[in-house]
mmCIF file of C-alpha atoms in Angstrom:
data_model
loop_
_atom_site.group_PDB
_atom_site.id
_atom_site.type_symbol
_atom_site.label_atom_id
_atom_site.label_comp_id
_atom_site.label_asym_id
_atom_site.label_seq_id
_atom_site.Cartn_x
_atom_site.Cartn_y
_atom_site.Cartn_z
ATOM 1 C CA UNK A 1 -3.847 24.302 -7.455
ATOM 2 C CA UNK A 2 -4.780 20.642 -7.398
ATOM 3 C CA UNK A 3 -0.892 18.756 -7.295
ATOM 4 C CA UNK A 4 -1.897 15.070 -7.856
ATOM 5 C CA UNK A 5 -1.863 13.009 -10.833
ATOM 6 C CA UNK A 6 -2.806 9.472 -12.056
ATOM 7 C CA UNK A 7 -0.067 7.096 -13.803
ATOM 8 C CA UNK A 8 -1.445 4.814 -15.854
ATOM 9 C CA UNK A 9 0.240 0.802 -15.192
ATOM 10 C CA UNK A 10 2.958 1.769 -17.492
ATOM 11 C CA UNK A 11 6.066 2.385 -15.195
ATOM 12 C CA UNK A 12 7.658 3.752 -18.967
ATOM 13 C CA UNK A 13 5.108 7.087 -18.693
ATOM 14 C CA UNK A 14 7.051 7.562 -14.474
ATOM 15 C CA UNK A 15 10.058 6.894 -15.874
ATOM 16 C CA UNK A 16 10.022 9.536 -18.692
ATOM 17 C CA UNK A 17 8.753 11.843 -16.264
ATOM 18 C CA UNK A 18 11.074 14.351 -14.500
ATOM 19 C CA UNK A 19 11.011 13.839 -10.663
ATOM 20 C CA UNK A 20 11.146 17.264 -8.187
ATOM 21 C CA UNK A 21 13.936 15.858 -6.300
ATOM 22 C CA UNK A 22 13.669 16.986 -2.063
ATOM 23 C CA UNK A 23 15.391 20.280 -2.777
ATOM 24 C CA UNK A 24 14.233 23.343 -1.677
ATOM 25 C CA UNK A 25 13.331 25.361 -4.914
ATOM 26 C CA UNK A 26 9.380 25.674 -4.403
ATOM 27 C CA UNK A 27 7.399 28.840 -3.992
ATOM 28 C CA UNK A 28 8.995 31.083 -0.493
ATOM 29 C CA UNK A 29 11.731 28.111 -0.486
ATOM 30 C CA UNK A 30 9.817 25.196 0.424
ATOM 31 C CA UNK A 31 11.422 21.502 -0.002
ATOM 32 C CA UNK A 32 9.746 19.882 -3.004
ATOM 33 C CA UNK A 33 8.597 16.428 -2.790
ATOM 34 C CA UNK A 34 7.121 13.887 -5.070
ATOM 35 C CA UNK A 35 5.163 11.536 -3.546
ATOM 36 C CA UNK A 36 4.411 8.263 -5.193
ATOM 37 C CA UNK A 37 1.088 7.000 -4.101
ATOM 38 C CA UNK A 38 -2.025 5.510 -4.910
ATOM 39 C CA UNK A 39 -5.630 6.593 -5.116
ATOM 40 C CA UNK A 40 -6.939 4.627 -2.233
ATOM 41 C CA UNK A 41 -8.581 5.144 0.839
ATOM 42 C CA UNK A 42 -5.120 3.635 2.222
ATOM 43 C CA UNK A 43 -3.629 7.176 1.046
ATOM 44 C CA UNK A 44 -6.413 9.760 1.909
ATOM 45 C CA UNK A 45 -3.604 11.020 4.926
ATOM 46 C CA UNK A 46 -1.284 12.562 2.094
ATOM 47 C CA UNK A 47 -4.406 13.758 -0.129
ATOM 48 C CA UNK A 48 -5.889 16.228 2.480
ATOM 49 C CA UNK A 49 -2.520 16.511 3.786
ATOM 50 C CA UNK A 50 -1.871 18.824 0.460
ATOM 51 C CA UNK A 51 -5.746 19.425 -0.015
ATOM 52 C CA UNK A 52 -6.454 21.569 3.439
ATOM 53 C CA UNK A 53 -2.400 23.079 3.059
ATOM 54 C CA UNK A 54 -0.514 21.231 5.574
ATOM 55 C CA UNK A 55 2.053 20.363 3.802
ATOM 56 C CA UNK A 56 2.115 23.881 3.051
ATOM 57 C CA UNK A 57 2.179 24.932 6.407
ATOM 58 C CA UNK A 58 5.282 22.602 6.973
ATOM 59 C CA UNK A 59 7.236 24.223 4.150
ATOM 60 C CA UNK A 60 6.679 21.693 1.814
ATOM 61 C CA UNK A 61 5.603 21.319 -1.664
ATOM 62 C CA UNK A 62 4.112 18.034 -2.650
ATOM 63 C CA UNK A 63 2.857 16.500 -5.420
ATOM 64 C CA UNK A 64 1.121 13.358 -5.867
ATOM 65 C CA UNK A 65 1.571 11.351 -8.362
ATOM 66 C CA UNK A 66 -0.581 7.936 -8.202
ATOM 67 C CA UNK A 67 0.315 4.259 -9.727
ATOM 68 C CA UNK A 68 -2.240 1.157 -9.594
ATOM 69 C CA UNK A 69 0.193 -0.494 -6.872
ATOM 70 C CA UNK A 70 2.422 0.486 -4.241
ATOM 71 C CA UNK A 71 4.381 -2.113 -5.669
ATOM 72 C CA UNK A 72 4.248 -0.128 -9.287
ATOM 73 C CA UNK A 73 5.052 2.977 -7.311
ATOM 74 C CA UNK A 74 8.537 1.030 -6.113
ATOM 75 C CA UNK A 75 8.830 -0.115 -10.089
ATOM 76 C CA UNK A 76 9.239 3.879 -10.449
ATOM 77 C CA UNK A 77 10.920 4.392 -7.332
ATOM 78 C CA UNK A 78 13.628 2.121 -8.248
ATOM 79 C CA UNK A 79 14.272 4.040 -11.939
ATOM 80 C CA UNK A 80 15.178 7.168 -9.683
ATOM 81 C CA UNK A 81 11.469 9.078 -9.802
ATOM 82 C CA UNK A 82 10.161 10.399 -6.436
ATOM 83 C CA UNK A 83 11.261 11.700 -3.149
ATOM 84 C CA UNK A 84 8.409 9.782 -0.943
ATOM 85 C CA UNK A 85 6.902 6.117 -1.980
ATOM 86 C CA UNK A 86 3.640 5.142 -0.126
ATOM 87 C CA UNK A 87 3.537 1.229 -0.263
ATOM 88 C CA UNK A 88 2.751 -1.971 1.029
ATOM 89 C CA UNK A 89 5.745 -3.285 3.760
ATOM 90 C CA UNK A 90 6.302 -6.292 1.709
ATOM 91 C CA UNK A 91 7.323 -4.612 -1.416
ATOM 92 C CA UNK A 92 9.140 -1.973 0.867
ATOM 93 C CA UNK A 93 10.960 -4.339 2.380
ATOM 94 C CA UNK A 94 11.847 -6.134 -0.842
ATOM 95 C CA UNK A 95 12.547 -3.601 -2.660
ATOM 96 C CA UNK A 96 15.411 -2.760 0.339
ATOM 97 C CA UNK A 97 16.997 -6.051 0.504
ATOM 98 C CA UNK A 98 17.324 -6.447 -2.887
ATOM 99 C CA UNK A 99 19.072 -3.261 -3.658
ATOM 100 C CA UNK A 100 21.456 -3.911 -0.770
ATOM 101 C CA UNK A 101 19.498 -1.009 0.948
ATOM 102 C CA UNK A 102 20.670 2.193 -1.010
ATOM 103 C CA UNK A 103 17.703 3.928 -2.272
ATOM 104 C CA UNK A 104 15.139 3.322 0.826
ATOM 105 C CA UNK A 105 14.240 4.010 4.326
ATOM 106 C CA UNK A 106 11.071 3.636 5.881
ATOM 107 C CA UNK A 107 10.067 6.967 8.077
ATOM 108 C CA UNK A 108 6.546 6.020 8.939
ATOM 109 C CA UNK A 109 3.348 3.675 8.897
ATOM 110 C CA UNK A 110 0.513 4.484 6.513
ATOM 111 C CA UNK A 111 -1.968 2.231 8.191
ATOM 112 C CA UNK A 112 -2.267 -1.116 9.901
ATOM 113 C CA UNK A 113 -5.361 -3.710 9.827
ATOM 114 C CA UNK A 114 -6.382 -6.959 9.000
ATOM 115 C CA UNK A 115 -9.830 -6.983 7.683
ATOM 116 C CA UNK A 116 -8.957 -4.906 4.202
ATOM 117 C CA UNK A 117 -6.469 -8.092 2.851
ATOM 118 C CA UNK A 118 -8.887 -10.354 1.657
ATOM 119 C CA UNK A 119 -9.185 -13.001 -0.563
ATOM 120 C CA UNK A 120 -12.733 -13.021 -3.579
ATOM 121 C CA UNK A 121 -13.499 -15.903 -5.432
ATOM 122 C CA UNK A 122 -16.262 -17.603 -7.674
ATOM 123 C CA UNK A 123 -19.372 -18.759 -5.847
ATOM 124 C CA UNK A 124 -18.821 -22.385 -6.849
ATOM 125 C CA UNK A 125 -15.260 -21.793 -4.485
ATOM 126 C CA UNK A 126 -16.340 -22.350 -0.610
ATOM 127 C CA UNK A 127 -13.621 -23.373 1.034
ATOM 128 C CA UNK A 128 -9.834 -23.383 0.693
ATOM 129 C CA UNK A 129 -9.179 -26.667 -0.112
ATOM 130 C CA UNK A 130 -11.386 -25.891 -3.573
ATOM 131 C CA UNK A 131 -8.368 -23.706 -4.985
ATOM 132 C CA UNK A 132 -6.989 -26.362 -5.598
ATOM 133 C CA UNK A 133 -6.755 -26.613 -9.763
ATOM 134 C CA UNK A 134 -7.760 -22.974 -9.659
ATOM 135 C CA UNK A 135 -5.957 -19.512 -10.989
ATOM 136 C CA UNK A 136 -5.911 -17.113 -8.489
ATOM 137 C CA UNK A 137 -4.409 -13.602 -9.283
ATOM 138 C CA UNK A 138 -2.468 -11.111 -6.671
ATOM 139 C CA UNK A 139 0.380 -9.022 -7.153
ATOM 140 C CA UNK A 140 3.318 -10.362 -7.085
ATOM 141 C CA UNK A 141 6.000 -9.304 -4.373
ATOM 142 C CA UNK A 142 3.208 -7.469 -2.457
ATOM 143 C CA UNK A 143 1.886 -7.724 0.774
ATOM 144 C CA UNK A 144 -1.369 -9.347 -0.668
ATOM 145 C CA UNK A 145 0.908 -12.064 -2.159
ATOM 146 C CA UNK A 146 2.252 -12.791 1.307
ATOM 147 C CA UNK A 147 -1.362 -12.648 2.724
ATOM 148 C CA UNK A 148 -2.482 -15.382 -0.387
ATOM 149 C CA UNK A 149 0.409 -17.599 0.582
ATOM 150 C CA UNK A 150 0.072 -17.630 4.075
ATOM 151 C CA UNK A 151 -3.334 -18.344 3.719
ATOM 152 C CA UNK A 152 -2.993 -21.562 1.654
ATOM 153 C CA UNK A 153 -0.152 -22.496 3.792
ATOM 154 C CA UNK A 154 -2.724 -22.053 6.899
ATOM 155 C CA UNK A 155 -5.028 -24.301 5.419
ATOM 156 C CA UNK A 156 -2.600 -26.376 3.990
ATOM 157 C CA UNK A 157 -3.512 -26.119 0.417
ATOM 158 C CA UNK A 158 -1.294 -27.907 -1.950
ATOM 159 C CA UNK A 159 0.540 -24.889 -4.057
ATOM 160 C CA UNK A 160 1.871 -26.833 -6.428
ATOM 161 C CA UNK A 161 -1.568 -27.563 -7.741
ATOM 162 C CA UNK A 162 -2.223 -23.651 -7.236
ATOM 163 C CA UNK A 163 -1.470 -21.465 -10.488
ATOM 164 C CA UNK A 164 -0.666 -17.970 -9.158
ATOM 165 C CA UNK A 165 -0.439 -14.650 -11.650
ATOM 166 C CA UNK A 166 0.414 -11.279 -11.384
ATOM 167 C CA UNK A 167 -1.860 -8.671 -12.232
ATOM 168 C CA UNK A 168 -2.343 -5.006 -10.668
ATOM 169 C CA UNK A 169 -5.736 -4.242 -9.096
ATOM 170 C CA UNK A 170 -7.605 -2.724 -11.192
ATOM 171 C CA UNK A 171 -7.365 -5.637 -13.529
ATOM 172 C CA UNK A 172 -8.627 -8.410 -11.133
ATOM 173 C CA UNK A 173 -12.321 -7.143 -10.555
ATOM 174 C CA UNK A 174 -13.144 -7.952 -14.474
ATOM 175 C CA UNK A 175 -10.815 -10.689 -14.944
ATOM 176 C CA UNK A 176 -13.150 -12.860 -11.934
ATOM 177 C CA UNK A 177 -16.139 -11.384 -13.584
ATOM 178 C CA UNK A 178 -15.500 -13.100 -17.231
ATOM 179 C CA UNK A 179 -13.477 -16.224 -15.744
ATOM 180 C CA UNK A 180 -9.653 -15.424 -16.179
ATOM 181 C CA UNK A 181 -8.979 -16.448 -12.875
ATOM 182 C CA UNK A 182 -11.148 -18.157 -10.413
ATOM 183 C CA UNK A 183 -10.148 -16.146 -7.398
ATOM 184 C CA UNK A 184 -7.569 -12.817 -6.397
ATOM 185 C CA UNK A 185 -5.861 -11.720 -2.958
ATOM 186 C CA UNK A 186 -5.447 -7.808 -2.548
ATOM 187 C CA UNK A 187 -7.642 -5.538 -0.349
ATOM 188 C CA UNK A 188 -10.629 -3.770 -0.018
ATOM 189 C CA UNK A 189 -12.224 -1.393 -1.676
ATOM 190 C CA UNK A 190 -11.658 -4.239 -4.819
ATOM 191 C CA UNK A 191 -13.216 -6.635 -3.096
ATOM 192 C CA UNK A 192 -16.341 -4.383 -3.287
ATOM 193 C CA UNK A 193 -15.804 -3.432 -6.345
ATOM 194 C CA UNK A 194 -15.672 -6.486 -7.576
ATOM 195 C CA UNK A 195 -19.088 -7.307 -6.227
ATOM 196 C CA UNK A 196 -20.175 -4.117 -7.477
ATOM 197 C CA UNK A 197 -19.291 -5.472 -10.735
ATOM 198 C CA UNK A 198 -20.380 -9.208 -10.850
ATOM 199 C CA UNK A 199 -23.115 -9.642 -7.592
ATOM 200 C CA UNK A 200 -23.800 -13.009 -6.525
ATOM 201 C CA UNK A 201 -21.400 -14.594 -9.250
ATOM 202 C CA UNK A 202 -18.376 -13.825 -6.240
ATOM 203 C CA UNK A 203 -18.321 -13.572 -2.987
ATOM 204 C CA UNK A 204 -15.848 -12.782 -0.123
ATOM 205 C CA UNK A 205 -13.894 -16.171 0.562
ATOM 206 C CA UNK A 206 -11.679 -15.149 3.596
ATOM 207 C CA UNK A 207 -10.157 -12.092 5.382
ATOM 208 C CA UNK A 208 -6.220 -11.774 7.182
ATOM 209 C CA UNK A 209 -8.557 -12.234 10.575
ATOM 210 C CA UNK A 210 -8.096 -15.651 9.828
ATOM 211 C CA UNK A 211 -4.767 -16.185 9.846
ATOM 212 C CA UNK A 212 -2.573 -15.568 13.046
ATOM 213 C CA UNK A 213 0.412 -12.964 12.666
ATOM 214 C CA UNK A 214 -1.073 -11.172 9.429
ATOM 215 C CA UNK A 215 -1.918 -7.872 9.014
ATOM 216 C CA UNK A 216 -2.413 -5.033 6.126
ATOM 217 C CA UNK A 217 0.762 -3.055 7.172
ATOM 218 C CA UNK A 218 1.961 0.521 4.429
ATOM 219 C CA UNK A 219 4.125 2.909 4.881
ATOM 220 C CA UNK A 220 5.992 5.920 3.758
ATOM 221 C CA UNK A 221 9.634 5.637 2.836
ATOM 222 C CA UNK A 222 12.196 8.361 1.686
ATOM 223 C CA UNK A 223 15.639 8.077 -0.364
ATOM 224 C CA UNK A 224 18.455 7.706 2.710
ATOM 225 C CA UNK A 225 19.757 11.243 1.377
ATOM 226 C CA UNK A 226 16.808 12.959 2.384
ATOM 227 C CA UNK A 227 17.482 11.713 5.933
ATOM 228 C CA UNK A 228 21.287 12.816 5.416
ATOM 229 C CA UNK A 229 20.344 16.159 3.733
ATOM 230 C CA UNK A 230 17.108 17.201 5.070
ATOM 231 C CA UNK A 231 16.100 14.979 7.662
ATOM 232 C CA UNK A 232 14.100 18.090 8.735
ATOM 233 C CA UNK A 233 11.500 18.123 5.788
ATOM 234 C CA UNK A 234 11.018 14.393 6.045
ATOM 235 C CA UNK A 235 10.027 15.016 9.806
ATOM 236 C CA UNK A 236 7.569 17.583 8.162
ATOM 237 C CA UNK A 237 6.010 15.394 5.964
ATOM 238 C CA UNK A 238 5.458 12.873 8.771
ATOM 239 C CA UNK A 239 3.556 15.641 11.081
ATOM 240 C CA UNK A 240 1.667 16.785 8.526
ATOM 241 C CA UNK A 241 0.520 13.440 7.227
ATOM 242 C CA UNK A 242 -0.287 12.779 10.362
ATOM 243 C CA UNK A 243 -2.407 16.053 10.816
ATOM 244 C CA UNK A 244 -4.299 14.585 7.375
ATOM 245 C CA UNK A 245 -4.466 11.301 8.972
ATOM 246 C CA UNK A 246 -6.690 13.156 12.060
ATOM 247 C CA UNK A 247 -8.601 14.469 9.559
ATOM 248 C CA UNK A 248 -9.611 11.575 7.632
ATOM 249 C CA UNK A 249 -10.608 9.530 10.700
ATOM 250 C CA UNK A 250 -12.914 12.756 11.958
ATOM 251 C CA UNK A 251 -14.595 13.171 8.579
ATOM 252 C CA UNK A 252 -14.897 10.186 6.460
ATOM 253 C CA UNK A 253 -18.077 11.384 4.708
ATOM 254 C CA UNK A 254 -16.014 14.394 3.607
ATOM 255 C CA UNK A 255 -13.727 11.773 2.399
ATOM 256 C CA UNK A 256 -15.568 9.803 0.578
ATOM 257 C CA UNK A 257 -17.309 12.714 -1.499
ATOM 258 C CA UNK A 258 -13.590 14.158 -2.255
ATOM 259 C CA UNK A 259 -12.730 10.336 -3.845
ATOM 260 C CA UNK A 260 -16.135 10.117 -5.686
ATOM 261 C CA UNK A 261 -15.483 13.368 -7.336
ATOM 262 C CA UNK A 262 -11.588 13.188 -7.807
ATOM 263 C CA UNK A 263 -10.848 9.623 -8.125
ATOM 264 C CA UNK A 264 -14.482 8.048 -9.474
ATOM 265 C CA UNK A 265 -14.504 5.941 -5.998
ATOM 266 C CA UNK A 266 -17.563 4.617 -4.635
ATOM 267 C CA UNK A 267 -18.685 7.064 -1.590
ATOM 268 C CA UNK A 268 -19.821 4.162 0.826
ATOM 269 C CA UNK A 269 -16.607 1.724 0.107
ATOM 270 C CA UNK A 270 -14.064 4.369 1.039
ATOM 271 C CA UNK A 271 -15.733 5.096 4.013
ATOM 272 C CA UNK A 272 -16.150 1.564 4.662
ATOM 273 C CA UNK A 273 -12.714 1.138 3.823
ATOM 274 C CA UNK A 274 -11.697 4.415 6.250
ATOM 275 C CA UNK A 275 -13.195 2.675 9.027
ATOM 276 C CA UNK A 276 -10.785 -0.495 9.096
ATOM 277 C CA UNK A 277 -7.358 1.458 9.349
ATOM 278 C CA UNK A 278 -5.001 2.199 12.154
ATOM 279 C CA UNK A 279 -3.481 5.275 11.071
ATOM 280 C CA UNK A 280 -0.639 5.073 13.599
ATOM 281 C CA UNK A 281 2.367 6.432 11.874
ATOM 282 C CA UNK A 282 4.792 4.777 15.079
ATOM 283 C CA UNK A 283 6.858 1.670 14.591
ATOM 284 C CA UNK A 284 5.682 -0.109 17.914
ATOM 285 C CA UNK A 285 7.029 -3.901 18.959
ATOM 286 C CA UNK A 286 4.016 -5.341 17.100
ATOM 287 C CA UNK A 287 4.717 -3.632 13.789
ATOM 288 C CA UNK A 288 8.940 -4.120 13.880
ATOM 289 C CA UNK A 289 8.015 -7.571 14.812
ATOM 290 C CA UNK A 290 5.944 -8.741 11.646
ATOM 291 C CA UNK A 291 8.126 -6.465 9.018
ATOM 292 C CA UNK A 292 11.108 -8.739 10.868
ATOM 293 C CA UNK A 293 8.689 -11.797 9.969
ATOM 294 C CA UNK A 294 8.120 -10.537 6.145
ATOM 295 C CA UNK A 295 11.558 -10.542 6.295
ATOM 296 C CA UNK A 296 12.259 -14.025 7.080
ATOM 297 C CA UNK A 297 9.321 -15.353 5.314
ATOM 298 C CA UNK A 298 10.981 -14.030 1.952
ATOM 299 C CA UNK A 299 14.285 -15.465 2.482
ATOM 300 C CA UNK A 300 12.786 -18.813 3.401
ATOM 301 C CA UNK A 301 10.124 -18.355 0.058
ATOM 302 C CA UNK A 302 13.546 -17.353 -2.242
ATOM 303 C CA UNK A 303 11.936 -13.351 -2.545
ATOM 304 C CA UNK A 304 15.383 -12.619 -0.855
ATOM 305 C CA UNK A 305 18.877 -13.994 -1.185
ATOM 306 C CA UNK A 306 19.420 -12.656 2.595
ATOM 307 C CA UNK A 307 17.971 -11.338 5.613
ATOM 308 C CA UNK A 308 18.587 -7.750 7.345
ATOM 309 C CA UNK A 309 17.573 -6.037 11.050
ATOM 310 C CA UNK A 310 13.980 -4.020 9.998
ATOM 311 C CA UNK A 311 16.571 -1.643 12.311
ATOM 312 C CA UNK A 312 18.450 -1.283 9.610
ATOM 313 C CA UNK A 313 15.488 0.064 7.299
ATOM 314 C CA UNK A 314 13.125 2.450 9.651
ATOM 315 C CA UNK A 315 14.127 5.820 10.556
ATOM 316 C CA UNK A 316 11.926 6.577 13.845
ATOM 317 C CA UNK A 317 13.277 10.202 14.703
ATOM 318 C CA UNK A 318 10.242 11.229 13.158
ATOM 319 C CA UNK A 319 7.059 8.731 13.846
ATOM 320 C CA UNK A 320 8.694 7.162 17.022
ATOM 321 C CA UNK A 321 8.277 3.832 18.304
#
């Protein structure tokens, strides 16, 4: 039976919904779990994770329950709904900080890359210094927001002649297309979309490649119970996304038909897409290092009141390091 769902950008429709909570009152006693996701190729892992049954294999029953964002997802998350949140590591981290750290740990990375932040714009934009007196869009206390900023700091752009909105991805590709906003920061598959959608009117302006010390980094974070309760079950769910993860990388064709059918995905972007990612779930140096530098960069940008170790917020029994 097919255990994934789509939320539509209303956080109201999570909220009202009941979440599984990680107990263990599934079919032959499996833990249940309700992941908070996304339907992009960022999350494929967790979708044939539960679609070839190895979550089921690791005693667990998951459901997936998809939002626009990860930072949506965390909008949810933060209301009490879900066991597992799939996100960017900007909002992640935010969304730890700012609640002093009680609802969140980080147990794995989702993927890692540079190429899939990027940044469209309209054709008459070709260079940086032209966003100047423009409206770009992002989404606002994501990792693409961090990616937009460090950008225009890069190329020392003057901000304050910068107008910056918050909108959630699918609501970017058609706002370029009729001239809402002149330009947006997220990650691909939009950008592709979004040239699916308007051709030559847009074009790709710049990728994280271009900027030293950024990169596309997600992950998978739990409720600090489930490591107290049941650290056991989130160790399954990090072996048996990883088993997905092997999967995905070895068949991305396969991939790409299961999004075109479930999700209404273009077959060639996801595998496009498929073919940028690191799926190592391990916190290694380079990965601790630039969550410690979202860290900082959000205290110095007023995102956070105060810093923390990114010690303090991963939980490597189960990925490593």
């Amino acid at each position: 039976m097919k255990k994934f769902a789509t939320v539509v950008v209303t956080v109201l429709i999570a909220a009202s919904a009941t979440a599984c909570g990680a107990d263990d009152g599934g079919e032959d006693g499996a833990t249940q779990l309700l992941l908070l996701s996304q339907q992009t190729p960022f999350t494929a892992p967790s979708y044939f994770a539960e679609k070839l049954g190895y979550y089921d294999e690791a005693n667990l029953d998951v459901e997936i329950r998809a939002f626009p964002t990860g930072t949506t997802a965390l909008e949810a998350w933060k209301s009490g709904i879900g066991d597992v949140v799939y996100s960017g590591a900007q909002p992640a981290l935010l969304n730890y900080g700012n609640t002093d750290g009680t609802n969140y740990r980080m147990i794995q990375i989702a993927t890692r890359s540079e190429p899939p932040l990027i940044l469209m714009a309209n054709r008459s934009i070709t260079s940086a210094k032209d966003l100047e007196g423009k409206k770009i869009a992002t989404r606002i206390g994501s990792t693409s927001e961090w990616w937009l900023q460090r950008y225009l700091a890069h190329n020392k752009v003057d901000t304050s002649k910068v107008e910056i909105i918050n909108l959630d991805s699918q609501q970017m590709p058609p706002a370029l297309e009729i001239g809402d906003i002149d330009a947006f920061a997220l990650y691909q598959p939009v950008g592709w979309q979004s040239q699916a959608v308007s051709g030559d009117k847009v074009h790709q302006l710049a990728d994280a490649t271009e900027v030293p010390g950024v990169s596309d980094l997600t992950s998978y974070g739990v409720r600090p119970e489930m490591i107290e309760q049941n650290p056991e079950a989130a160790k399954a769910f990090v072996e048996a996304t990883k088993r997905g993860a092997d999967y995905v990388v070895a068949h991305p064709e396969e991939v790409g038909e299961f999004y075109a059918t479930e999700f209404g995905a273009n077959n060639e972007d996801t595998v496009r897409t498929i073919a940028l990612f690191d799926f190592n779930p391990a916190f290694d140096e380079d990965a601790v290092s630039m969550m410690q530098d979202l860290v900082d960069w959000s205290v110095e940008h007023g995102a956070l009141t105060a810093g923390f170790d990114i010690n303090d917020v991963i939980w490597t029994e189960a990925a490593g390091q």
